[in-house]
């Protein structure tokens, strides 16, 4: 139980285009979802927190107009990287927190490459 | 400011030897504490967690960790390392009062020598 999926697992897009990443909690309701970014050989950095039905809260330094987060249901949150640039290439990981207790459950991550 | 420190960036250990990874945190209150493992290109796997109670926590894959409040530490240990333990290890802390957001340490890469 407590499975979180991400789709796609890998995506390559051209500079200037937008890409959407989905995060789903498969067997529980996620009241809160978190989005992290991880650059090669670095740790995870929290980008934003999204609560179902409300606007996401972004961490300092994260552009909310560039990284659009939607948490439309208790099982789905999406991250859209708008007008992607090569420096946005990274590993994006989501996690979900909900009715299972006090820990976050992590998705397998999405590797974004912007060419 | 809240912070999590993993002092060792790399650790090399021989297969069969013991392993200890250090984690220190700076928080205003006792947070929830976690250790995760990440293989290259993969997501995070939870090894163990501490919320309250017994300060020695047992996890999966033979790992354990000890919470020491006086030292603000939560070190991870394994008595005998297997080659499959080669990975990146992250310590993370969270506060329920802070919306359960996690702050991660910088990570420790473990290399296992045959």
CSV table of C-alpha atoms in Angstrom, one decimal:
chain,number,residue,atom,x,y,z
A,1,UNK,CA,0.0,0.0,0.0
A,2,UNK,CA,0.8,3.7,0.0
A,3,UNK,CA,2.0,3.8,-3.6
A,4,UNK,CA,2.8,7.0,-5.5
A,5,UNK,CA,3.3,7.0,-9.2
A,6,UNK,CA,4.7,9.6,-11.5
A,7,UNK,CA,4.2,10.0,-15.2
A,8,UNK,CA,6.2,10.2,-17.4
A,9,UNK,CA,9.3,8.6,-16.0
A,10,UNK,CA,11.5,10.4,-18.6
A,11,UNK,CA,10.7,13.2,-20.9
A,12,UNK,CA,12.8,15.1,-23.4
A,13,UNK,CA,11.5,18.5,-24.7
A,14,UNK,CA,12.7,21.3,-26.7
A,15,UNK,CA,13.6,24.6,-25.2
A,16,UNK,CA,10.7,27.0,-25.0
A,17,UNK,CA,8.0,24.2,-24.8
A,18,UNK,CA,6.0,23.2,-21.7
A,19,UNK,CA,5.9,19.8,-20.1
A,20,UNK,CA,3.5,18.4,-17.6
A,21,UNK,CA,4.4,15.8,-14.9
A,22,UNK,CA,1.7,13.9,-13.1
A,23,UNK,CA,1.9,12.6,-9.6
A,24,UNK,CA,-0.8,10.2,-8.4
A,25,UNK,CA,-1.5,8.5,-5.1
A,26,UNK,CA,-2.8,5.1,-6.1
A,27,UNK,CA,-4.2,3.7,-2.9
A,28,UNK,CA,-4.8,6.5,-0.5
A,29,UNK,CA,-6.0,10.1,-0.5
A,30,UNK,CA,-3.3,12.7,-0.5
A,31,UNK,CA,-4.3,15.9,1.2
A,32,UNK,CA,-0.9,17.3,0.6
A,33,UNK,CA,1.6,16.7,-2.2
A,34,UNK,CA,5.1,18.0,-2.3
A,35,UNK,CA,7.3,18.6,-5.4
A,36,UNK,CA,11.1,18.3,-5.2
A,37,UNK,CA,13.9,19.0,-7.6
A,38,UNK,CA,17.1,17.1,-7.6
A,39,UNK,CA,20.1,18.1,-9.7
A,40,UNK,CA,22.8,15.5,-10.4
A,41,UNK,CA,24.8,14.5,-7.4
A,42,UNK,CA,22.8,16.9,-5.2
A,43,UNK,CA,20.1,16.5,-2.5
A,44,UNK,CA,16.4,17.1,-2.9
A,45,UNK,CA,15.2,20.6,-2.7
A,46,UNK,CA,11.6,21.3,-2.0
A,47,UNK,CA,10.0,23.4,-4.7
A,48,UNK,CA,6.4,23.7,-3.5
A,49,UNK,CA,3.6,22.3,-1.4
A,50,UNK,CA,0.2,21.7,-2.8
A,51,UNK,CA,-3.0,21.1,-0.9
A,52,UNK,CA,-6.0,19.7,-2.6
A,53,UNK,CA,-8.3,22.5,-3.8
A,54,UNK,CA,-6.1,25.4,-3.0
A,55,UNK,CA,-3.1,27.2,-4.4
A,56,UNK,CA,0.3,25.8,-4.1
A,57,UNK,CA,2.8,27.4,-1.7
A,58,UNK,CA,6.2,27.9,-3.3
A,59,UNK,CA,9.6,27.9,-1.6
A,60,UNK,CA,11.7,30.9,-1.8
A,61,UNK,CA,13.4,31.3,-5.1
A,62,UNK,CA,11.0,29.1,-7.0
A,63,UNK,CA,9.2,30.9,-9.8
A,64,UNK,CA,5.5,30.1,-9.5
A,65,UNK,CA,4.7,31.3,-13.0
A,66,UNK,CA,7.3,28.9,-14.4
A,67,UNK,CA,6.4,25.9,-12.3
A,68,UNK,CA,2.6,25.6,-12.3
A,69,UNK,CA,1.2,23.2,-9.8
A,70,UNK,CA,-2.3,22.0,-9.7
A,71,UNK,CA,-3.8,19.7,-7.1
A,72,UNK,CA,-7.3,19.2,-8.4
A,73,UNK,CA,-8.2,16.0,-6.6
A,74,UNK,CA,-7.1,14.0,-3.6
A,75,UNK,CA,-5.1,11.6,-5.8
A,76,UNK,CA,-3.6,13.8,-8.4
A,77,UNK,CA,-1.2,16.7,-8.6
A,78,UNK,CA,0.5,18.0,-11.7
A,79,UNK,CA,3.6,20.1,-12.2
A,80,UNK,CA,3.9,22.0,-15.5
A,81,UNK,CA,7.2,23.4,-16.4
A,82,UNK,CA,6.4,26.3,-18.7
A,83,UNK,CA,8.8,27.6,-21.3
A,84,UNK,CA,11.4,25.1,-20.3
A,85,UNK,CA,15.1,25.9,-20.7
A,86,UNK,CA,18.1,23.6,-20.5
A,87,UNK,CA,18.8,24.8,-16.9
A,88,UNK,CA,15.4,23.2,-15.9
A,89,UNK,CA,16.8,19.8,-16.8
A,90,UNK,CA,16.6,17.9,-13.5
A,91,UNK,CA,15.0,15.0,-11.7
A,92,UNK,CA,11.6,15.9,-10.4
A,93,UNK,CA,10.2,13.9,-7.5
A,94,UNK,CA,6.8,14.2,-5.9
A,95,UNK,CA,5.6,12.9,-2.6
A,96,UNK,CA,2.2,12.6,-1.1
A,97,UNK,CA,1.0,12.9,2.5
A,98,UNK,CA,-2.4,11.9,3.5
A,99,UNK,CA,-4.6,9.6,5.6
A,100,UNK,CA,-1.9,7.0,6.0
A,101,UNK,CA,0.0,8.7,8.9
A,102,UNK,CA,2.8,11.0,9.4
A,103,UNK,CA,5.2,10.3,6.6
A,104,UNK,CA,5.4,11.2,3.0
A,105,UNK,CA,5.3,8.6,0.3
A,106,UNK,CA,7.6,9.3,-2.7
A,107,UNK,CA,7.1,8.8,-6.3
A,108,UNK,CA,9.8,7.2,-8.5
A,109,UNK,CA,10.7,10.5,-10.1
A,110,UNK,CA,10.7,12.1,-13.6
A,111,UNK,CA,13.9,12.8,-15.5
A,112,UNK,CA,13.4,16.0,-17.5
A,113,UNK,CA,15.9,16.9,-20.2
A,114,UNK,CA,15.5,20.1,-22.1
A,115,UNK,CA,17.4,20.4,-25.3
B,1,UNK,CA,17.3,28.5,10.5
B,2,UNK,CA,16.4,24.8,10.3
B,3,UNK,CA,19.1,22.7,8.8
B,4,UNK,CA,20.2,19.1,8.3
B,5,UNK,CA,23.8,18.2,8.0
B,6,UNK,CA,25.4,15.0,6.8
B,7,UNK,CA,29.1,15.6,7.4
B,8,UNK,CA,30.3,12.8,5.1
B,9,UNK,CA,29.9,13.3,1.4
B,10,UNK,CA,31.5,9.9,0.5
B,11,UNK,CA,32.1,6.8,2.6
B,12,UNK,CA,33.9,3.7,1.3
B,13,UNK,CA,33.5,0.5,3.2
B,14,UNK,CA,34.5,-3.0,2.7
B,15,UNK,CA,31.8,-5.6,2.2
B,16,UNK,CA,31.0,-7.2,5.5
B,17,UNK,CA,32.3,-4.3,7.5
B,18,UNK,CA,30.1,-2.1,9.6
B,19,UNK,CA,28.7,1.2,8.4
B,20,UNK,CA,27.7,4.4,10.2
B,21,UNK,CA,26.3,7.5,8.5
B,22,UNK,CA,26.0,10.7,10.5
B,23,UNK,CA,23.1,13.1,10.6
B,24,UNK,CA,22.8,16.2,12.7
B,25,UNK,CA,19.9,18.6,12.6
B,26,UNK,CA,19.2,22.1,13.9
B,27,UNK,CA,15.5,22.6,14.7
B,28,UNK,CA,13.6,24.5,17.3
B,29,UNK,CA,11.7,21.4,18.4
B,30,UNK,CA,12.2,17.6,18.1
B,31,UNK,CA,11.3,16.9,14.5
B,32,UNK,CA,10.3,13.7,12.8
B,33,UNK,CA,13.4,12.0,11.5
B,34,UNK,CA,13.9,9.8,8.4
B,35,UNK,CA,16.5,8.0,6.5
B,36,UNK,CA,16.1,7.3,2.8
B,37,UNK,CA,18.2,5.4,0.3
B,38,UNK,CA,18.4,6.3,-3.4
B,39,UNK,CA,20.0,4.2,-6.1
B,40,UNK,CA,21.1,6.0,-9.3
B,41,UNK,CA,18.2,7.3,-11.3
B,42,UNK,CA,15.7,6.0,-8.9
B,43,UNK,CA,13.3,7.4,-6.4
B,44,UNK,CA,13.7,7.3,-2.6
B,45,UNK,CA,13.1,4.3,-0.4
B,46,UNK,CA,12.4,4.8,3.2
B,47,UNK,CA,14.8,2.9,5.5
B,48,UNK,CA,13.4,3.9,8.8
B,49,UNK,CA,11.7,6.7,10.7
B,50,UNK,CA,11.5,8.1,14.2
B,51,UNK,CA,8.5,9.9,15.5
B,52,UNK,CA,8.6,9.3,19.3
B,53,UNK,CA,9.3,6.6,21.8
B,54,UNK,CA,12.2,4.2,21.7
B,55,UNK,CA,15.2,6.1,20.5
B,56,UNK,CA,16.7,3.1,18.8
B,57,UNK,CA,14.8,2.4,15.6
B,58,UNK,CA,15.0,-0.7,13.4
B,59,UNK,CA,14.5,-0.4,9.7
B,60,UNK,CA,14.5,-2.5,6.6
B,61,UNK,CA,17.6,-4.2,5.1
B,62,UNK,CA,19.2,-4.6,8.5
B,63,UNK,CA,19.6,-0.8,9.2
B,64,UNK,CA,19.0,0.9,12.5
B,65,UNK,CA,19.3,4.4,13.7
B,66,UNK,CA,19.6,6.0,17.1
B,67,UNK,CA,18.1,9.4,18.0
B,68,UNK,CA,20.1,11.3,20.5
B,69,UNK,CA,18.3,14.4,21.6
B,70,UNK,CA,21.3,15.9,23.5
B,71,UNK,CA,23.4,15.7,20.3
B,72,UNK,CA,20.7,16.5,17.8
B,73,UNK,CA,21.7,13.5,15.9
B,74,UNK,CA,20.1,10.6,14.2
B,75,UNK,CA,22.9,8.3,12.9
B,76,UNK,CA,22.3,5.4,10.7
B,77,UNK,CA,24.1,2.1,11.2
B,78,UNK,CA,24.4,-1.3,9.7
B,79,UNK,CA,26.6,-4.1,11.3
B,80,UNK,CA,27.6,-5.8,8.0
B,81,UNK,CA,27.4,-4.1,4.7
B,82,UNK,CA,26.5,-5.9,1.5
B,83,UNK,CA,27.5,-4.9,-2.0
B,84,UNK,CA,23.9,-4.0,-2.7
B,85,UNK,CA,24.0,-1.3,-0.1
B,86,UNK,CA,26.1,0.9,-2.4
B,87,UNK,CA,23.8,3.9,-2.9
B,88,UNK,CA,23.1,7.5,-1.8
B,89,UNK,CA,21.7,7.9,1.7
B,90,UNK,CA,19.7,10.9,2.8
B,91,UNK,CA,18.7,12.0,6.2
B,92,UNK,CA,15.5,14.1,6.4
B,93,UNK,CA,13.6,15.9,9.1
B,94,UNK,CA,10.2,17.3,9.2
B,95,UNK,CA,7.9,19.1,11.6
B,96,UNK,CA,4.2,18.5,11.8
B,97,UNK,CA,3.8,22.2,12.8
B,98,UNK,CA,5.6,23.2,9.6
B,99,UNK,CA,3.1,21.4,7.4
B,100,UNK,CA,5.1,18.2,7.4
B,101,UNK,CA,7.6,19.6,4.9
B,102,UNK,CA,10.8,17.7,4.8
B,103,UNK,CA,14.3,19.2,4.8
B,104,UNK,CA,17.0,16.9,3.4
B,105,UNK,CA,20.6,16.6,4.3
B,106,UNK,CA,23.1,16.8,1.5
B,107,UNK,CA,23.4,13.0,1.2
B,108,UNK,CA,26.2,10.5,1.7
B,109,UNK,CA,27.3,8.3,-1.1
B,110,UNK,CA,28.3,4.9,0.1
B,111,UNK,CA,30.8,2.8,-2.0
B,112,UNK,CA,31.3,-0.8,-1.1
B,113,UNK,CA,34.6,-2.5,-1.8
B,114,UNK,CA,34.6,-6.2,-2.5
